[in-house]
Short mmCIF file of C-alpha atoms in Angstrom, two decimals:
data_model
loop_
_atom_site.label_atom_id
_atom_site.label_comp_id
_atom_site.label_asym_id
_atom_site.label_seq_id
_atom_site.Cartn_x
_atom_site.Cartn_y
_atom_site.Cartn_z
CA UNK A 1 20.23 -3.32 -1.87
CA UNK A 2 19.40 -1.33 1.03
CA UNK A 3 16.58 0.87 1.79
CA UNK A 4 17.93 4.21 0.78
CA UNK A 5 18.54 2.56 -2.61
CA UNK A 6 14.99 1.01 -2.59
CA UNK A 7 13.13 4.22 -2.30
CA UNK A 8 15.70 5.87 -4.60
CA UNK A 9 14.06 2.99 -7.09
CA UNK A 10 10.42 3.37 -6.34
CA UNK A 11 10.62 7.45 -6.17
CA UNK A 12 12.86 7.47 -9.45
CA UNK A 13 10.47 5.17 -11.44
CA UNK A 14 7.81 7.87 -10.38
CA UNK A 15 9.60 10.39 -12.96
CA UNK A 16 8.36 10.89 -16.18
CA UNK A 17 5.44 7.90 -15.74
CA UNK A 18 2.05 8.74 -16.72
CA UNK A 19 0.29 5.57 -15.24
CA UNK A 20 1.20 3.25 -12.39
CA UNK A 21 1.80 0.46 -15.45
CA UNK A 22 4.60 2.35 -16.99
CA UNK A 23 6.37 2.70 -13.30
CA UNK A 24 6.22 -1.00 -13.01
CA UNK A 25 7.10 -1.47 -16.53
CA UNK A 26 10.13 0.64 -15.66
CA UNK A 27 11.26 -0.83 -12.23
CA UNK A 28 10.73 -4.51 -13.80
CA UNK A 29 13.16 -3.58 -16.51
CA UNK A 30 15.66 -1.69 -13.78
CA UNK A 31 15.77 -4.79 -11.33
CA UNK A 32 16.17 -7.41 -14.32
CA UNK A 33 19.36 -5.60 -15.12
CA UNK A 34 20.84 -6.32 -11.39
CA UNK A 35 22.19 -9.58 -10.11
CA UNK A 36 19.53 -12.01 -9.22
CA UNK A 37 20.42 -11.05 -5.25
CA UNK A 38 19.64 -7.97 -5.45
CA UNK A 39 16.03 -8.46 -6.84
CA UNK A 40 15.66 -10.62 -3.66
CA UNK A 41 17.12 -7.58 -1.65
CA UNK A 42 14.32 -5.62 -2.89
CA UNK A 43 11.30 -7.96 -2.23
CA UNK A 44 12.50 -8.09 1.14
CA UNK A 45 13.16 -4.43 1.75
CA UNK A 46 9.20 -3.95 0.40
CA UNK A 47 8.13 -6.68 2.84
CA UNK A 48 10.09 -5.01 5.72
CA UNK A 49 8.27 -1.73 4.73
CA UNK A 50 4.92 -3.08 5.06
CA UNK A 51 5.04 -3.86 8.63
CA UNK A 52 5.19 -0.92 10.21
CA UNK A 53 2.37 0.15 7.97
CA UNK A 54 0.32 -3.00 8.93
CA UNK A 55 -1.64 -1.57 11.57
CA UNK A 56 -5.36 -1.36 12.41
CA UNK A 57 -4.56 2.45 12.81
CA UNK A 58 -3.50 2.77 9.03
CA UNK A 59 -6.91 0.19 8.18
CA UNK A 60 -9.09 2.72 9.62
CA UNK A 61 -8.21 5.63 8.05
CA UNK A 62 -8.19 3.48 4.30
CA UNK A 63 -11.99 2.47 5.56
CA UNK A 64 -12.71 5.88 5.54
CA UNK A 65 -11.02 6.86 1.56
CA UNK A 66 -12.50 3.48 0.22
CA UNK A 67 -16.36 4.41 1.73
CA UNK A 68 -16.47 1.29 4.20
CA UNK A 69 -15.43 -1.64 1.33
CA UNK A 70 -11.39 -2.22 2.90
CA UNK A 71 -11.05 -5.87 2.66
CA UNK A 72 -7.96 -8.18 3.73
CA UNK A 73 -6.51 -7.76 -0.01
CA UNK A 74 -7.63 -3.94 -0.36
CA UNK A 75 -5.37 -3.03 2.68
CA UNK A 76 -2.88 -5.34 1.43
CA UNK A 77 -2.56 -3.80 -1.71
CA UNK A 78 -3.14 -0.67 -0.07
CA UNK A 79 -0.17 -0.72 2.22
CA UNK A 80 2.12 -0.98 -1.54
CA UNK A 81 0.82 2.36 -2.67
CA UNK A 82 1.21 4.09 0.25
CA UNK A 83 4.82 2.99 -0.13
CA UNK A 84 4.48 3.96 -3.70
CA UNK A 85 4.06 7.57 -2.80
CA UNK A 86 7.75 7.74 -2.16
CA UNK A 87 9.83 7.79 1.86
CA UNK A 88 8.76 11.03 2.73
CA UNK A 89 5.17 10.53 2.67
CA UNK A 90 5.26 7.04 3.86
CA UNK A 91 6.98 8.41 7.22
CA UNK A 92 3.96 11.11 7.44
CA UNK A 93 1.48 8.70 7.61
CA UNK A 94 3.31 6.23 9.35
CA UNK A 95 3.38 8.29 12.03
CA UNK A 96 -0.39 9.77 11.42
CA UNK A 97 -2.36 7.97 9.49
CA UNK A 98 -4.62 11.26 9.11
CA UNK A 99 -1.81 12.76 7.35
CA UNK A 100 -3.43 10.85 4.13
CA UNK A 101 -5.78 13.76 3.85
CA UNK A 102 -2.54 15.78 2.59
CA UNK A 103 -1.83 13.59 -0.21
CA UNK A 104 -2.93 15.14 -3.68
CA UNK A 105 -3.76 11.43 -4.41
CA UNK A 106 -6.17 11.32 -1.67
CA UNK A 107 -7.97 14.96 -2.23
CA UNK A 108 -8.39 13.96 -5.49
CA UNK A 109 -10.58 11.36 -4.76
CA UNK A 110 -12.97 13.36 -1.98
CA UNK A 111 -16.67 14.21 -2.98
CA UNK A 112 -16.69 11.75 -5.96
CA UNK A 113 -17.98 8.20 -5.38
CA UNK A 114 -15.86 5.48 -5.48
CA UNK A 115 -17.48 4.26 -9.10
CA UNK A 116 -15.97 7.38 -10.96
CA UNK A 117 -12.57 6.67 -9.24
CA UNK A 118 -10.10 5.79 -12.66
CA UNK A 119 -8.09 2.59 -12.21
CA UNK A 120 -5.17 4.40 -12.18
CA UNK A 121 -6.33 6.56 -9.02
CA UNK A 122 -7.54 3.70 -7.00
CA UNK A 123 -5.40 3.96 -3.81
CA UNK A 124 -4.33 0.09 -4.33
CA UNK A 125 -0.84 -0.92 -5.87
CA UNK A 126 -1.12 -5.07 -5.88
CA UNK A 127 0.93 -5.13 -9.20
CA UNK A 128 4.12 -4.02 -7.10
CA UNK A 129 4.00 -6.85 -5.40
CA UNK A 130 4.42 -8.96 -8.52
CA UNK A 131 7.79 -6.65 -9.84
CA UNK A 132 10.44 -8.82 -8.08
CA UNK A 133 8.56 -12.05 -9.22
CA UNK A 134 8.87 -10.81 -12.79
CA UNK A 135 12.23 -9.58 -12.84
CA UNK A 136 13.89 -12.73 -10.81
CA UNK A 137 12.33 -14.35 -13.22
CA UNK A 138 13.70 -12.60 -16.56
CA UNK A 139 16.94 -13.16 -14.70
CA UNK A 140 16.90 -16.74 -13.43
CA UNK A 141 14.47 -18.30 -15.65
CA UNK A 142 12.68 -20.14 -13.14
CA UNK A 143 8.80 -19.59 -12.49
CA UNK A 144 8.19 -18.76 -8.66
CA UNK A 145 12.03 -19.16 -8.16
CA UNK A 146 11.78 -15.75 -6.03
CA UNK A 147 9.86 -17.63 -3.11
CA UNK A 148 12.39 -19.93 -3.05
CA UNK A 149 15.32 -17.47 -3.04
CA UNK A 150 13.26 -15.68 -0.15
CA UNK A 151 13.12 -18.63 1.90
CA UNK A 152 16.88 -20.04 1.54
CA UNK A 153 17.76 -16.58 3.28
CA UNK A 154 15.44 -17.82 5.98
CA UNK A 155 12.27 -15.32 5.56
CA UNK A 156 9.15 -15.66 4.30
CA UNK A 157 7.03 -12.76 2.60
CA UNK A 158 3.51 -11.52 3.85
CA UNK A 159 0.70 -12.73 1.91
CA UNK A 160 -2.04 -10.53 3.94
CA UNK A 161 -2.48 -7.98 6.66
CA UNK A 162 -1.81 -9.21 10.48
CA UNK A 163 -1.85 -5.83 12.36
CA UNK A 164 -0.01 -6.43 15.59
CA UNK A 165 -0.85 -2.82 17.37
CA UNK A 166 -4.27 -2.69 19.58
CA UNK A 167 -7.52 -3.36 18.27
CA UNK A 168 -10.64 -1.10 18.01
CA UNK A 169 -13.81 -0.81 16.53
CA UNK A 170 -12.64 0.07 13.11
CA UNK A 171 -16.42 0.41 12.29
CA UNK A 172 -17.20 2.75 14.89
CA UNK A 173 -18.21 6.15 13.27
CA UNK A 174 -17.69 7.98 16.20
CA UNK A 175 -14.28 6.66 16.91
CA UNK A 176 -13.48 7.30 12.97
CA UNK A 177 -13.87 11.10 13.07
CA UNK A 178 -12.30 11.51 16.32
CA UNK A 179 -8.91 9.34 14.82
CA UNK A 180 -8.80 11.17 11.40
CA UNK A 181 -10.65 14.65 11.71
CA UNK A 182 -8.91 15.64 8.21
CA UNK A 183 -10.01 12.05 6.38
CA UNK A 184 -13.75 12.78 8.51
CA UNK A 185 -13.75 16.19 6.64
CA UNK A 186 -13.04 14.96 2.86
CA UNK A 187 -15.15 11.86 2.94
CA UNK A 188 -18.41 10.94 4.39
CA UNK A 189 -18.31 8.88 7.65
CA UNK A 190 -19.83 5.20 7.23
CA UNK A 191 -23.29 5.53 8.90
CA UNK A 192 -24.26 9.13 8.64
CA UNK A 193 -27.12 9.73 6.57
CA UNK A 194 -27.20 6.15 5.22
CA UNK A 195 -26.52 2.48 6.21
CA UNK A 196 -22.83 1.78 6.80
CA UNK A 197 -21.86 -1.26 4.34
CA UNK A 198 -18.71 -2.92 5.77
CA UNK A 199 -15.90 -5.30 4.04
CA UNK A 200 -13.19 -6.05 6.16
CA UNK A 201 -11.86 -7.99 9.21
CA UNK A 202 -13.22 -7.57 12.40
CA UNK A 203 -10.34 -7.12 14.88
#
Protein backbone atom coordinates (compact mmCIF):
# COMPACT_ATOMS: atom_id res chain seq x y z
CA UNK A 1 0.00 0.00 0.00
CA UNK A 2 1.35 3.28 -0.75
CA UNK A 3 0.42 6.63 0.35
CA UNK A 4 -1.85 7.73 -2.41
CA UNK A 5 -3.82 4.56 -1.59
CA UNK A 6 -3.66 5.34 2.20
CA UNK A 7 -5.32 8.67 2.03
CA UNK A 8 -7.65 7.31 -0.69
CA UNK A 9 -8.63 4.92 2.54
CA UNK A 10 -8.81 7.44 5.29
CA UNK A 11 -10.64 10.24 2.95
CA UNK A 12 -13.06 7.44 1.51
CA UNK A 13 -14.03 6.09 4.99
CA UNK A 14 -14.92 9.87 5.65
CA UNK A 15 -18.05 9.37 3.18
CA UNK A 16 -21.26 8.73 4.39
CA UNK A 17 -19.91 8.40 8.35
CA UNK A 18 -21.76 10.24 10.88
CA UNK A 19 -19.23 9.71 13.83
CA UNK A 20 -15.50 9.07 13.91
CA UNK A 21 -16.63 5.29 15.30
CA UNK A 22 -18.39 4.37 12.16
CA UNK A 23 -15.11 5.57 9.99
CA UNK A 24 -13.06 3.23 12.03
CA UNK A 25 -15.68 0.67 12.03
CA UNK A 26 -15.45 1.00 8.25
CA UNK A 27 -11.61 1.13 7.61
CA UNK A 28 -11.23 -1.93 10.21
CA UNK A 29 -13.57 -3.91 8.05
CA UNK A 30 -11.74 -2.52 4.59
CA UNK A 31 -8.11 -3.49 5.80
CA UNK A 32 -9.29 -7.01 7.25
CA UNK A 33 -10.32 -7.82 3.74
CA UNK A 34 -6.53 -7.20 2.37
CA UNK A 35 -3.60 -9.50 2.79
CA UNK A 36 -2.09 -9.35 6.18
CA UNK A 37 0.96 -7.14 4.39
CA UNK A 38 -0.86 -4.72 3.45
CA UNK A 39 -2.42 -3.89 6.91
CA UNK A 40 1.29 -3.58 7.93
CA UNK A 41 1.76 -1.22 4.83
CA UNK A 42 -0.76 0.96 6.31
CA UNK A 43 0.44 1.24 9.98
CA UNK A 44 3.58 2.23 8.59
CA UNK A 45 2.42 4.72 6.02
CA UNK A 46 0.34 6.42 9.27
CA UNK A 47 3.58 6.32 11.28
CA UNK A 48 5.55 7.91 8.36
CA UNK A 49 2.78 10.62 8.28
CA UNK A 50 3.14 11.58 11.76
CA UNK A 51 6.58 12.79 11.59
CA UNK A 52 6.51 15.54 9.70
CA UNK A 53 3.59 16.60 11.80
CA UNK A 54 5.60 15.98 15.05
CA UNK A 55 6.81 19.31 15.58
CA UNK A 56 6.78 21.81 18.47
CA UNK A 57 5.37 24.23 15.73
CA UNK A 58 2.18 21.99 15.19
CA UNK A 59 2.14 21.55 19.53
CA UNK A 60 1.74 25.15 19.81
CA UNK A 61 -0.89 25.91 17.75
CA UNK A 62 -3.01 22.52 19.39
CA UNK A 63 -2.10 24.42 22.93
CA UNK A 64 -3.92 27.14 21.74
CA UNK A 65 -7.50 24.93 20.34
CA UNK A 66 -7.23 22.70 23.55
CA UNK A 67 -7.07 26.09 26.09
CA UNK A 68 -3.45 25.24 27.50
CA UNK A 69 -4.27 21.24 28.56
CA UNK A 70 -1.95 19.53 25.27
CA UNK A 71 -0.29 16.71 26.95
CA UNK A 72 2.30 14.07 25.43
CA UNK A 73 -0.85 11.71 24.50
CA UNK A 74 -3.23 14.75 23.47
CA UNK A 75 -0.69 15.75 20.68
CA UNK A 76 -0.19 12.23 19.98
CA UNK A 77 -3.57 11.54 19.33
CA UNK A 78 -3.81 14.83 17.94
CA UNK A 79 -1.32 14.42 15.17
CA UNK A 80 -4.01 11.16 13.89
CA UNK A 81 -6.84 13.56 13.38
CA UNK A 82 -5.14 16.03 11.74
CA UNK A 83 -4.29 13.21 9.34
CA UNK A 84 -7.88 12.26 9.61
CA UNK A 85 -8.96 15.42 7.92
CA UNK A 86 -7.86 13.95 4.66
CA UNK A 87 -4.10 14.94 2.34
CA UNK A 88 -5.14 18.18 1.41
CA UNK A 89 -5.57 19.65 4.69
CA UNK A 90 -2.82 17.80 6.30
CA UNK A 91 -0.33 19.55 3.67
CA UNK A 92 -2.00 23.10 4.75
CA UNK A 93 -1.10 22.79 8.07
CA UNK A 94 1.92 21.02 7.61
CA UNK A 95 3.20 23.76 6.09
CA UNK A 96 1.30 26.43 8.56
CA UNK A 97 0.20 25.23 11.43
CA UNK A 98 -2.13 28.48 11.63
CA UNK A 99 -3.89 27.17 8.72
CA UNK A 100 -5.97 25.07 11.53
CA UNK A 101 -8.05 28.15 11.99
CA UNK A 102 -9.57 27.23 8.38
CA UNK A 103 -10.75 23.94 9.33
CA UNK A 104 -14.66 23.82 9.90
CA UNK A 105 -13.59 21.32 12.65
CA UNK A 106 -11.62 23.88 14.36
CA UNK A 107 -14.20 27.04 14.03
CA UNK A 108 -16.57 24.92 15.35
CA UNK A 109 -15.03 24.63 18.45
CA UNK A 110 -14.07 28.65 19.02
CA UNK A 111 -15.97 30.64 21.81
CA UNK A 112 -17.31 27.45 23.53
CA UNK A 113 -15.29 25.96 26.42
CA UNK A 114 -13.66 22.93 26.09
CA UNK A 115 -16.42 21.11 28.58
CA UNK A 116 -19.29 21.54 25.92
CA UNK A 117 -16.88 20.16 23.22
CA UNK A 118 -18.94 16.54 22.08
CA UNK A 119 -16.63 13.52 22.02
CA UNK A 120 -16.99 13.27 18.61
CA UNK A 121 -15.56 16.96 18.01
CA UNK A 122 -12.64 16.63 20.26
CA UNK A 123 -9.68 17.32 17.90
CA UNK A 124 -8.03 13.83 19.12
CA UNK A 125 -8.24 10.55 16.94
CA UNK A 126 -6.24 7.81 19.36
CA UNK A 127 -8.69 5.04 18.13
CA UNK A 128 -6.90 5.21 14.58
CA UNK A 129 -4.07 4.18 15.95
CA UNK A 130 -5.61 0.93 17.14
CA UNK A 131 -7.30 0.11 13.27
CA UNK A 132 -4.27 -1.87 11.95
CA UNK A 133 -3.97 -3.70 15.39
CA UNK A 134 -7.57 -4.81 14.96
CA UNK A 135 -7.65 -5.72 11.50
CA UNK A 136 -4.07 -7.74 11.50
CA UNK A 137 -5.60 -9.27 13.99
CA UNK A 138 -9.07 -10.45 12.37
CA UNK A 139 -6.65 -11.58 9.70
CA UNK A 140 -3.81 -13.38 11.45
CA UNK A 141 -5.34 -14.32 14.61
CA UNK A 142 -2.61 -13.40 16.75
CA UNK A 143 -3.00 -10.69 19.63
CA UNK A 144 -0.25 -7.86 19.17
CA UNK A 145 1.04 -9.87 16.10
CA UNK A 146 1.13 -6.32 14.21
CA UNK A 147 4.22 -5.14 16.42
CA UNK A 148 5.84 -8.01 15.51
CA UNK A 149 5.14 -7.82 11.75
CA UNK A 150 6.36 -4.06 12.14
CA UNK A 151 9.54 -4.99 13.54
CA UNK A 152 10.58 -8.09 11.18
CA UNK A 153 10.51 -5.28 8.38
CA UNK A 154 13.02 -3.57 10.61
CA UNK A 155 10.88 -0.42 12.01
CA UNK A 156 9.43 0.33 14.97
CA UNK A 157 6.18 2.57 15.44
CA UNK A 158 6.04 5.88 17.57
CA UNK A 159 4.49 5.52 20.83
CA UNK A 160 4.66 9.49 21.68
CA UNK A 161 5.64 12.84 20.34
CA UNK A 162 9.63 13.57 19.90
CA UNK A 163 9.55 16.88 17.89
CA UNK A 164 12.92 17.15 16.23
CA UNK A 165 12.51 20.97 14.78
CA UNK A 166 13.74 23.95 17.29
CA UNK A 167 12.39 24.51 20.54
CA UNK A 168 10.51 27.55 22.00
CA UNK A 169 8.56 28.64 24.70
CA UNK A 170 5.41 26.92 23.72
CA UNK A 171 3.89 28.70 26.82
CA UNK A 172 4.81 32.03 25.88
CA UNK A 173 1.58 34.08 25.15
CA UNK A 174 3.27 36.55 23.35
CA UNK A 175 5.12 34.23 21.09
CA UNK A 176 1.58 32.28 20.62
CA UNK A 177 -0.28 35.16 18.93
CA UNK A 178 2.56 36.27 16.95
CA UNK A 179 2.94 32.26 15.47
CA UNK A 180 -0.86 31.73 14.87
CA UNK A 181 -2.63 35.26 14.54
CA UNK A 182 -5.80 33.27 13.03
CA UNK A 183 -5.79 30.44 16.10
CA UNK A 184 -4.98 33.94 18.56
CA UNK A 185 -8.25 35.36 17.01
CA UNK A 186 -10.74 32.24 17.59
CA UNK A 187 -9.51 31.22 20.98
CA UNK A 188 -8.39 33.00 24.00
CA UNK A 189 -4.57 33.18 24.55
CA UNK A 190 -3.38 31.22 27.84
CA UNK A 191 -2.72 34.07 30.33
CA UNK A 192 -4.88 36.93 29.28
CA UNK A 193 -7.44 37.78 31.64
CA UNK A 194 -6.83 34.67 33.78
CA UNK A 195 -4.06 32.28 35.01
CA UNK A 196 -2.57 30.19 32.21
CA UNK A 197 -3.00 26.34 33.34
CA UNK A 198 -0.42 24.28 31.39
CA UNK A 199 -0.23 20.32 30.53
CA UNK A 200 2.41 19.46 28.36
CA UNK A 201 6.20 18.97 27.86
CA UNK A 202 8.48 21.58 28.34
CA UNK A 203 10.86 21.66 25.35
Amino acid sequence: METDEFWALVEASADGARTPDERLAWLTDRLAGRPAAEVVDFALRLDELRGPVDTWRLWGAALLIFDGFCSDDSFFYFQTWLIGRGRAAYHRVLADPDALADLPEVRRLAGRPMRDWAEDELPDWECLDYVADEAYERITGEEEGLDDAVEARGRELRCSPEPVDEAWDVRDSNELAHRYPRLAALFPLPGRGRAPVWETATP
